[in-house]
Amino acid sequence: MTLPVLARGMLLALLLAVSAVASAAIDVPYLSGRIVDDAEIISAPARERLNARLKAHEDASSNQVVVLTVPTIGDESIEQFATRVFEQWKLGKKGKDNGVLVIVVPKDRKMRIEVGYGLEGPLTDAASSRIIRNNMTPRFKAGDYEGGIEAGVKAIHARIDAGPEAAGTGGGAKSFVNDAISDLSGIEEPQLPPWPVRILLGCFIFGVIGLFTLIGVMTPGMGWFLYFFLIPFWAMFPIIILGVKGALIVLVVYLIAFPLTKIILSRTDWYKKAQSDLKKKGATSIGGFVMSSGGSSSGWSSGGSSGSSSSSYSGGGGSSGGGGSSGSW
């Protein structure tokens, strides 16, 4: 079996494993007003105050900020759910895309600020993350949902009114680094499968891509192709087992350890001999494996043999490109 065939088989198997742990998505609630409190966590007085603030801001600026609470979204990620809601509700004016969606899911302890294209200047991902972290999360942890939502909406309005010039905390590279750090600290981890499933998937995923990584490290010539070929696999599939932050660490380790190990091995006598044999004889043996070279490609074989209701309130036609930030408490 050739390497491309193995790679395609590995990718198909991993995709099937990912789809096996996915569950059906819940329906998008009906847009009945600026506040859709399906989780029933906002009292009547707070609802009146919040609605008055949202209406005043929309009348003055045309920016459409809407609050949605739902009890749970099941196994669906908050980012996917927010995208579906934004697409169906079409928040913001058409052509301006100036809508913002604030989602709170109390049972899942998740929240997200989804930002339309037109407001991504003042309300950057980093700014959204700071609002979640500083204005909403502390109140949610104390059980004050309506207080956290009101504080979040107030901060969103202030951030939008300040304009894009004040979006950063500094200028140039310093601002970029600060925003990047803030984005990383506000990463929302996806809901992972139970530990027994993660262990089984981990054995399969790391076993397969680990084997290909080992071959890449030990193979003269073709190994650097495998280094770049395996980057997407090391970047995406560990998320299923380790989450986003864990996968980032694994990817960085791979990106550094692979070339360092290969450079060290390339200075050993057996590696130099294998490289020479490939050029002169077209084949070599390393650790009981026979590696052959045919033109610009190489292959491995073992032991010398091979196998083969009605409302006057609605969205204005706006859209979102996935900007914003998520959080949990």
Coordinates of C-alpha atoms in Angstrom, one line a residue:
M1 CA 0.0 0.0 0.0
T2 CA 1.5 3.3 -1.0
L3 CA 1.7 6.4 1.3
P4 CA -1.0 8.4 -0.4
V5 CA -3.4 5.5 0.0
L6 CA -2.6 5.2 3.6
A7 CA -3.0 8.9 4.2
R8 CA -6.4 9.0 2.5
G9 CA -7.5 6.0 4.6
M10 CA -6.3 7.6 7.8
L11 CA -8.1 10.9 7.0
L12 CA -11.4 9.1 6.2
A13 CA -11.2 7.1 9.4
L14 CA -10.5 10.2 11.5
L15 CA -13.4 12.1 9.9
L16 CA -15.7 9.2 10.7
A17 CA -14.6 9.2 14.3
V18 CA -15.3 13.0 14.6
S19 CA -18.7 12.6 13.1
A20 CA -19.5 9.7 15.5
V21 CA -19.3 12.0 18.5
A22 CA -21.4 14.8 17.0
S23 CA -25.1 15.2 18.0
A24 CA -28.2 16.8 16.5
A25 CA -28.3 20.6 16.8
I26 CA -31.2 22.3 18.5
D27 CA -33.6 24.6 16.6
V28 CA -32.9 28.3 16.3
P29 CA -35.4 30.2 18.5
Y30 CA -37.9 32.7 17.0
L31 CA -36.7 36.3 16.9
S32 CA -39.5 37.9 19.0
G33 CA -37.7 41.1 20.1
R34 CA -34.3 42.5 21.2
I35 CA -34.4 40.1 24.1
V36 CA -35.2 36.4 23.6
D37 CA -35.0 35.0 27.1
D38 CA -35.8 31.3 26.5
A39 CA -33.8 30.3 29.6
E40 CA -35.9 32.7 31.8
I41 CA -33.0 34.2 33.6
I42 CA -33.9 37.9 33.2
S43 CA -36.5 39.5 35.5
A44 CA -39.2 41.8 34.2
P45 CA -37.6 45.0 35.6
A46 CA -34.2 44.1 34.2
R47 CA -35.8 43.2 30.9
E48 CA -37.4 46.6 30.7
R49 CA -34.2 48.4 31.4
L50 CA -32.2 46.3 29.0
N51 CA -34.7 46.6 26.2
A52 CA -34.8 50.4 26.7
R53 CA -31.0 50.6 26.4
L54 CA -30.9 48.4 23.3
K55 CA -33.7 50.4 21.6
A56 CA -32.1 53.7 22.3
H57 CA -28.8 52.6 21.0
E58 CA -30.4 51.1 17.8
D59 CA -32.5 54.2 17.2
A60 CA -29.4 56.5 17.5
S61 CA -26.9 54.4 15.5
S62 CA -28.9 51.7 13.6
N63 CA -26.6 49.1 15.3
Q64 CA -28.7 46.1 16.2
V65 CA -27.7 44.4 19.4
V66 CA -29.8 41.4 20.5
V67 CA -29.7 39.2 23.5
L68 CA -30.5 35.5 23.4
T69 CA -30.6 33.0 26.3
V70 CA -31.3 29.3 25.9
P71 CA -31.1 26.7 28.6
T72 CA -28.7 24.4 26.7
I73 CA -27.3 23.8 23.3
G74 CA -26.4 20.1 23.8
D75 CA -23.1 19.0 22.3
E76 CA -23.0 21.7 19.7
S77 CA -20.3 24.3 20.1
I78 CA -21.3 27.8 21.1
E79 CA -19.6 29.2 18.0
Q80 CA -21.6 26.9 15.6
F81 CA -24.8 27.8 17.4
A82 CA -24.1 31.5 17.3
T83 CA -23.4 31.3 13.5
R84 CA -26.7 29.5 12.9
V85 CA -28.7 32.0 14.9
F86 CA -27.0 35.0 13.3
E87 CA -27.5 33.6 9.8
Q88 CA -31.2 33.0 10.4
W89 CA -31.9 36.2 12.3
K90 CA -29.8 38.4 9.9
L91 CA -29.0 40.9 12.5
G92 CA -27.8 44.4 11.4
K93 CA -28.7 46.5 8.4
K94 CA -28.1 45.0 5.0
G95 CA -25.0 46.5 3.5
K96 CA -23.8 47.7 7.0
D97 CA -23.7 44.3 8.7
N98 CA -23.9 46.2 12.0
G99 CA -25.4 43.5 14.2
V100 CA -24.2 42.0 17.5
L101 CA -25.6 38.8 19.1
V102 CA -25.1 38.1 22.8
I103 CA -25.8 34.5 23.7
V104 CA -25.9 33.0 27.3
V105 CA -26.4 29.3 27.9
P106 CA -26.7 28.9 31.7
K107 CA -26.9 25.1 32.0
D108 CA -23.8 24.7 29.8
R109 CA -22.1 27.7 31.4
K110 CA -21.2 29.1 28.1
M111 CA -21.6 32.5 26.4
R112 CA -20.6 34.3 23.2
I113 CA -20.6 37.7 21.6
E114 CA -21.0 37.3 17.9
V115 CA -20.1 40.4 15.8
G116 CA -21.3 41.4 12.4
Y117 CA -18.8 42.3 9.7
G118 CA -19.5 46.0 10.0
L119 CA -18.6 46.2 13.7
E120 CA -15.5 44.2 13.7
G121 CA -13.4 47.4 13.7
P122 CA -14.5 48.8 17.1
L123 CA -15.6 45.4 18.6
T124 CA -12.6 43.3 17.9
D125 CA -12.3 39.7 19.0
A126 CA -9.9 40.8 21.8
A127 CA -12.4 43.5 22.9
S128 CA -15.2 41.0 23.0
S129 CA -13.0 38.6 25.0
R130 CA -12.3 41.4 27.6
I131 CA -16.0 42.2 27.9
I132 CA -16.8 38.6 28.6
R133 CA -13.9 38.1 31.0
N134 CA -14.2 41.4 32.9
N135 CA -17.9 42.4 32.7
M136 CA -19.9 39.2 32.4
T137 CA -18.0 36.3 33.8
P138 CA -17.6 37.6 37.4
R139 CA -21.3 38.3 37.7
F140 CA -22.3 35.0 36.2
K141 CA -20.1 33.1 38.7
A142 CA -22.0 34.9 41.4
G143 CA -25.3 33.8 39.9
D144 CA -26.2 37.3 38.8
Y145 CA -27.2 36.5 35.1
E146 CA -29.2 39.6 34.4
G147 CA -26.5 41.8 36.0
G148 CA -23.8 40.2 33.8
I149 CA -25.9 40.6 30.7
E150 CA -26.7 44.3 31.4
A151 CA -23.0 44.9 32.1
G152 CA -22.0 43.2 28.9
V153 CA -24.4 45.1 26.8
K154 CA -23.4 48.4 28.4
A155 CA -19.7 47.6 27.6
I156 CA -20.5 46.6 24.0
H157 CA -22.3 49.9 23.4
A158 CA -19.4 51.8 24.9
R159 CA -16.9 49.9 22.8
I160 CA -18.9 50.5 19.6
D161 CA -19.4 54.2 20.4
A162 CA -15.6 54.6 21.1
G163 CA -14.9 53.7 17.5
P164 CA -12.1 51.7 15.9
E165 CA -9.3 54.1 16.9
A166 CA -9.6 53.1 20.5
A167 CA -9.9 49.4 19.9
G168 CA -6.3 48.6 20.8
T169 CA -4.4 49.2 24.0
G170 CA -1.3 50.6 22.3
G171 CA 0.2 51.1 18.8
G172 CA 1.8 48.8 16.3
A173 CA 3.3 45.5 17.4
K174 CA 2.5 46.0 21.1
S175 CA -1.2 46.3 20.3
F176 CA -1.0 43.2 18.1
V177 CA 0.7 41.2 20.8
N178 CA -1.7 42.4 23.5
D179 CA -4.7 41.4 21.4
A180 CA -3.2 38.1 20.5
I181 CA -2.7 37.2 24.2
S182 CA -6.2 38.4 25.1
D183 CA -7.6 36.2 22.3
L184 CA -5.7 33.2 23.5
S185 CA -6.9 33.6 27.1
G186 CA -10.5 33.8 25.9
I187 CA -10.4 30.6 23.8
E188 CA -13.6 28.6 24.4
E189 CA -12.9 24.9 24.5
P190 CA -15.2 22.6 22.6
Q191 CA -17.2 20.0 24.5
L192 CA -15.1 16.9 24.5
P193 CA -16.3 13.3 24.4
P194 CA -16.2 11.2 27.6
W195 CA -12.7 10.1 28.8
P196 CA -13.0 6.5 27.6
V197 CA -13.9 7.6 24.1
R198 CA -11.0 10.2 24.2
I199 CA -8.5 7.5 25.3
L200 CA -9.6 5.2 22.4
L201 CA -9.5 8.0 19.9
G202 CA -6.2 9.1 21.2
C203 CA -4.6 5.7 20.8
F204 CA -5.8 5.6 17.2
I205 CA -5.0 9.2 16.2
F206 CA -1.6 9.5 17.9
G207 CA -0.7 6.0 16.9
V208 CA -1.3 6.6 13.2
I209 CA 0.1 10.1 12.8
G210 CA 2.8 9.2 15.3
L211 CA 3.9 6.4 13.0
F212 CA 4.0 8.6 10.0
T213 CA 5.9 11.2 12.0
L214 CA 8.5 8.6 12.9
I215 CA 8.9 7.5 9.3
G216 CA 9.3 11.2 8.3
V217 CA 12.0 11.7 10.9
M218 CA 14.0 8.6 9.9
T219 CA 13.6 8.9 6.1
P220 CA 16.2 10.8 4.1
G221 CA 14.8 13.1 1.5
M222 CA 11.1 12.3 1.6
G223 CA 11.0 13.1 5.4
W224 CA 10.7 16.8 4.9
F225 CA 7.6 16.3 2.7
L226 CA 6.0 14.3 5.5
Y227 CA 6.9 17.1 7.9
F228 CA 4.7 19.7 6.0
F229 CA 2.1 17.1 5.0
L230 CA 1.4 16.1 8.7
I231 CA 1.1 19.7 10.0
P232 CA -2.7 19.9 9.4
F233 CA -3.2 16.5 11.1
W234 CA -1.2 17.6 14.2
A235 CA -3.1 20.9 14.2
M236 CA -6.7 19.6 14.0
F237 CA -7.1 16.0 15.2
P238 CA -5.6 16.5 18.8
I239 CA -8.5 18.9 19.5
I240 CA -10.8 15.9 19.8
I241 CA -8.8 14.6 22.7
L242 CA -7.0 17.6 24.2
G243 CA -9.1 20.6 23.4
V244 CA -7.9 23.8 21.6
K245 CA -5.2 24.8 24.0
G246 CA -3.8 21.3 24.3
A247 CA -3.8 20.9 20.5
L248 CA -1.9 24.2 20.2
I249 CA 0.8 23.0 22.5
V250 CA 1.1 19.7 20.7
L251 CA 1.4 21.5 17.3
V252 CA 4.2 23.8 18.6
V253 CA 6.0 20.8 20.0
Y254 CA 5.7 19.0 16.7
L255 CA 6.8 22.0 14.7
I256 CA 10.0 22.3 16.8
A257 CA 10.8 18.7 17.7
F258 CA 10.5 17.2 14.2
P259 CA 13.2 19.3 12.5
L260 CA 15.5 19.3 15.5
T261 CA 15.3 15.5 15.8
K262 CA 15.8 15.1 12.1
I263 CA 18.8 17.4 12.0
I264 CA 20.4 15.5 14.9
L265 CA 19.8 12.2 13.2
S266 CA 21.1 13.4 9.9
R267 CA 24.6 13.7 11.5
T268 CA 24.7 10.0 12.6
D269 CA 26.6 7.4 10.6
W270 CA 23.6 5.1 9.9
Y271 CA 21.6 8.0 8.5
K272 CA 24.4 9.1 6.2
K273 CA 24.8 5.5 5.1
A274 CA 21.1 5.1 4.4
Q275 CA 21.1 8.4 2.4
S276 CA 24.1 7.2 0.4
D277 CA 22.6 3.7 -0.3
L278 CA 19.4 5.3 -1.5
K279 CA 21.3 7.4 -4.0
K280 CA 23.6 4.6 -5.2
K281 CA 21.5 1.4 -4.8
G282 CA 17.9 2.7 -4.7
A283 CA 17.2 1.0 -1.4
T284 CA 18.5 0.7 2.2
S285 CA 17.6 -1.1 5.4
I286 CA 17.0 0.8 8.7
G287 CA 15.9 -1.0 11.9
G288 CA 14.6 -4.1 10.0
F289 CA 12.7 -2.0 7.5
V290 CA 13.6 -1.8 3.8
M291 CA 13.2 1.6 2.3
S292 CA 13.2 1.9 -1.5
S293 CA 13.5 4.9 -3.7
G294 CA 11.9 5.2 -7.1
G295 CA 12.7 8.5 -8.8
S296 CA 11.4 11.2 -6.5
S297 CA 9.4 9.0 -4.1
S298 CA 10.3 6.6 -1.4
G299 CA 8.5 3.7 0.4
W300 CA 8.8 1.4 3.3
S301 CA 8.5 -2.3 3.5
S302 CA 9.1 -4.9 6.3
G303 CA 11.5 -7.9 6.0
G304 CA 12.0 -7.6 2.2
S305 CA 8.3 -8.3 1.2
S306 CA 5.4 -5.9 0.6
G307 CA 1.6 -6.1 0.5
S308 CA -0.7 -4.2 -1.0
S309 CA -46.1 33.8 15.9
S310 CA -46.1 37.6 14.5
S311 CA -43.7 40.3 15.6
S312 CA -42.8 43.7 14.3
Y313 CA -39.1 43.1 15.2
S314 CA -36.8 41.4 12.8
G315 CA -33.2 41.4 11.5
G316 CA -32.2 43.8 8.9
G317 CA -30.3 41.4 6.5
G318 CA -26.9 41.7 8.1
S319 CA -24.3 38.9 8.3
S320 CA -21.4 37.8 10.5
G321 CA -18.1 36.4 9.5
G322 CA -17.5 34.6 12.8
G323 CA -15.9 37.5 14.6
G324 CA -16.4 37.9 18.3
S325 CA -15.4 35.8 21.4
S326 CA -16.7 33.0 23.6
G327 CA -16.4 32.3 27.3
S328 CA -17.4 30.1 30.1
W329 CA -17.8 30.3 33.9

